[in-house]
PDB file of C-alpha atoms in Angstrom:
ATOM      1  CA  MET A   1      80.365  69.573 104.364  1.00 69.00           C
ATOM      2  CA  VAL A   2      78.418  72.617 103.205  1.00 75.00           C
ATOM      3  CA  THR A   3      76.596  72.425  99.878  1.00 78.00           C
ATOM      4  CA  GLY A   4      74.087  74.393  97.852  1.00 90.00           C
ATOM      5  CA  LEU A   5      73.820  78.156  97.651  1.00 90.00           C
ATOM      6  CA  PRO A   6      76.318  78.960 100.456  1.00 86.00           C
ATOM      7  CA  LYS A   7      78.996  76.893  98.711  1.00 89.00           C
ATOM      8  CA  GLU A   8      78.140  78.438  95.326  1.00 93.00           C
ATOM      9  CA  ARG A   9      78.472  81.963  96.681  1.00 93.00           C
ATOM     10  CA  VAL A  10      81.851  81.300  98.282  1.00 93.00           C
ATOM     11  CA  HIS A  11      83.092  79.724  95.052  1.00 94.00           C
ATOM     12  CA  GLN A  12      81.779  82.630  92.988  1.00 96.00           C
ATOM     13  CA  GLY A  13      83.639  85.054  95.239  1.00 95.00           C
ATOM     14  CA  ALA A  14      86.846  83.055  94.921  1.00 96.00           C
ATOM     15  CA  GLN A  15      86.450  82.871  91.144  1.00 96.00           C
ATOM     16  CA  ILE A  16      86.015  86.642  90.948  1.00 97.00           C
ATOM     17  CA  LEU A  17      89.322  87.037  92.792  1.00 97.00           C
ATOM     18  CA  ILE A  18      91.037  84.490  90.515  1.00 97.00           C
ATOM     19  CA  ASP A  19      89.677  86.224  87.407  1.00 97.00           C
ATOM     20  CA  ALA A  20      91.029  89.523  88.776  1.00 98.00           C
ATOM     21  CA  GLY A  21      94.509  88.010  89.023  1.00 97.00           C
ATOM     22  CA  ALA A  22      94.691  86.428  92.475  1.00 97.00           C
ATOM     23  CA  GLU A  23      97.540  83.915  92.620  1.00 97.00           C
ATOM     24  CA  ALA A  24      96.141  82.174  95.712  1.00 96.00           C
ATOM     25  CA  ILE A  25      93.026  82.116  97.851  1.00 96.00           C
ATOM     26  CA  ILE A  26      93.436  82.396 101.616  1.00 95.00           C
ATOM     27  CA  ALA A  27      90.753  80.678 103.658  1.00 94.00           C
ATOM     28  CA  GLY A  28      91.155  83.091 106.553  1.00 91.00           C
ATOM     29  CA  CYS A  29      88.077  81.964 108.455  1.00 88.00           C
ATOM     30  CA  THR A  30      87.918  78.608 110.221  1.00 85.00           C
ATOM     31  CA  GLU A  31      84.642  77.718 108.481  1.00 87.00           C
ATOM     32  CA  LEU A  32      85.818  78.327 104.895  1.00 90.00           C
ATOM     33  CA  PRO A  33      87.554  74.946 104.483  1.00 87.00           C
ATOM     34  CA  LEU A  34      84.110  73.412 105.046  1.00 86.00           C
ATOM     35  CA  VAL A  35      82.981  74.849 101.699  1.00 90.00           C
ATOM     36  CA  MET A  36      86.293  74.996  99.811  1.00 92.00           C
ATOM     37  CA  SER A  37      88.902  72.408  98.927  1.00 91.00           C
ATOM     38  CA  PRO A  38      92.202  72.850  97.084  1.00 91.00           C
ATOM     39  CA  ASP A  39      91.197  70.687  94.117  1.00 93.00           C
ATOM     40  CA  GLU A  40      88.288  73.020  93.270  1.00 93.00           C
ATOM     41  CA  PHE A  41      90.414  75.993  92.222  1.00 95.00           C
ATOM     42  CA  SER A  42      93.045  76.778  89.623  1.00 96.00           C
ATOM     43  CA  VAL A  43      95.194  78.549  92.245  1.00 97.00           C
ATOM     44  CA  PRO A  44      96.469  77.333  95.634  1.00 96.00           C
ATOM     45  CA  LEU A  45      94.005  77.404  98.519  1.00 95.00           C
ATOM     46  CA  ILE A  46      95.759  78.347 101.750  1.00 95.00           C
ATOM     47  CA  ASP A  47      94.048  77.336 104.983  1.00 94.00           C
ATOM     48  CA  ALA A  48      95.020  79.940 107.588  1.00 93.00           C
ATOM     49  CA  VAL A  49      94.461  77.469 110.444  1.00 92.00           C
ATOM     50  CA  ASP A  50      96.894  74.993 108.867  1.00 92.00           C
ATOM     51  CA  VAL A  51      99.499  77.736 108.507  1.00 92.00           C
ATOM     52  CA  LEU A  52      99.010  78.756 112.137  1.00 93.00           C
ATOM     53  CA  LEU A  53      99.305  75.164 113.365  1.00 92.00           C
ATOM     54  CA  GLU A  54     102.399  74.407 111.293  1.00 91.00           C
ATOM     55  CA  ASN A  55     104.167  77.551 112.485  1.00 90.00           C
ATOM     56  CA  THR A  56     103.154  76.980 116.107  1.00 90.00           C
ATOM     57  CA  ILE A  57     104.499  73.428 116.023  1.00 90.00           C
ATOM     58  CA  ARG A  58     107.692  74.610 114.314  1.00 87.00           C
ATOM     59  CA  GLN A  59     108.185  77.281 116.979  1.00 87.00           C
ATOM     60  CA  CYS A  60     107.613  74.779 119.779  1.00 88.00           C
ATOM     61  CA  LEU A  61     110.088  72.297 118.326  1.00 86.00           C
ATOM     62  CA  ASN A  62     112.753  74.944 117.718  1.00 81.00           C
ATOM     63  CA  THR A  63     112.448  76.659 121.095  1.00 67.00           C
ATOM     64  CA  SER A  64     115.067  75.682 123.611  1.00 56.00           C
ATOM     65  CA  VAL A  65     114.206  75.493 127.262  1.00 52.00           C
ATOM     66  CA  ARG A  66     115.380  78.651 128.976  1.00 52.00           C
ATOM     67  CA  THR A  67     116.249  78.765 132.631  1.00 48.00           C
ATOM     68  CA  ALA A  68     114.929  81.627 134.636  1.00 50.00           C
ATOM     69  CA  GLN A  69     117.528  84.268 135.344  1.00 54.00           C
ATOM     70  CA  PRO A  70     117.287  86.167 138.633  1.00 56.00           C
ATOM     71  CA  LYS A  71     116.448  89.822 138.226  1.00 60.00           C
ATOM     72  CA  ALA A  72     119.282  92.234 138.796  1.00 59.00           C
ATOM     73  CA  THR A  73     118.938  94.073 142.057  1.00 58.00           C
ATOM     74  CA  GLN A  74     119.324  97.796 142.163  1.00 58.00           C
ATOM     75  CA  SER A  75     121.585  99.368 144.778  1.00 54.00           C
TER      76      SER A  75
END
């Protein structure tokens, strides 16, 4: 877990966005969840990696196995 000045600066940036009206904070970099946690903010914190993983898993579970179709031959 990251502490000290790096954590303070990330939190200050997030607070500036919240004060400007942000309704959520997106942790769009894989390292940001190391310095941010959802319980530290008054708005939702969205971890982009979690969103990617959830959607990837959902796509894999909803995808049916497709059989290869032979290509049409041209005459």
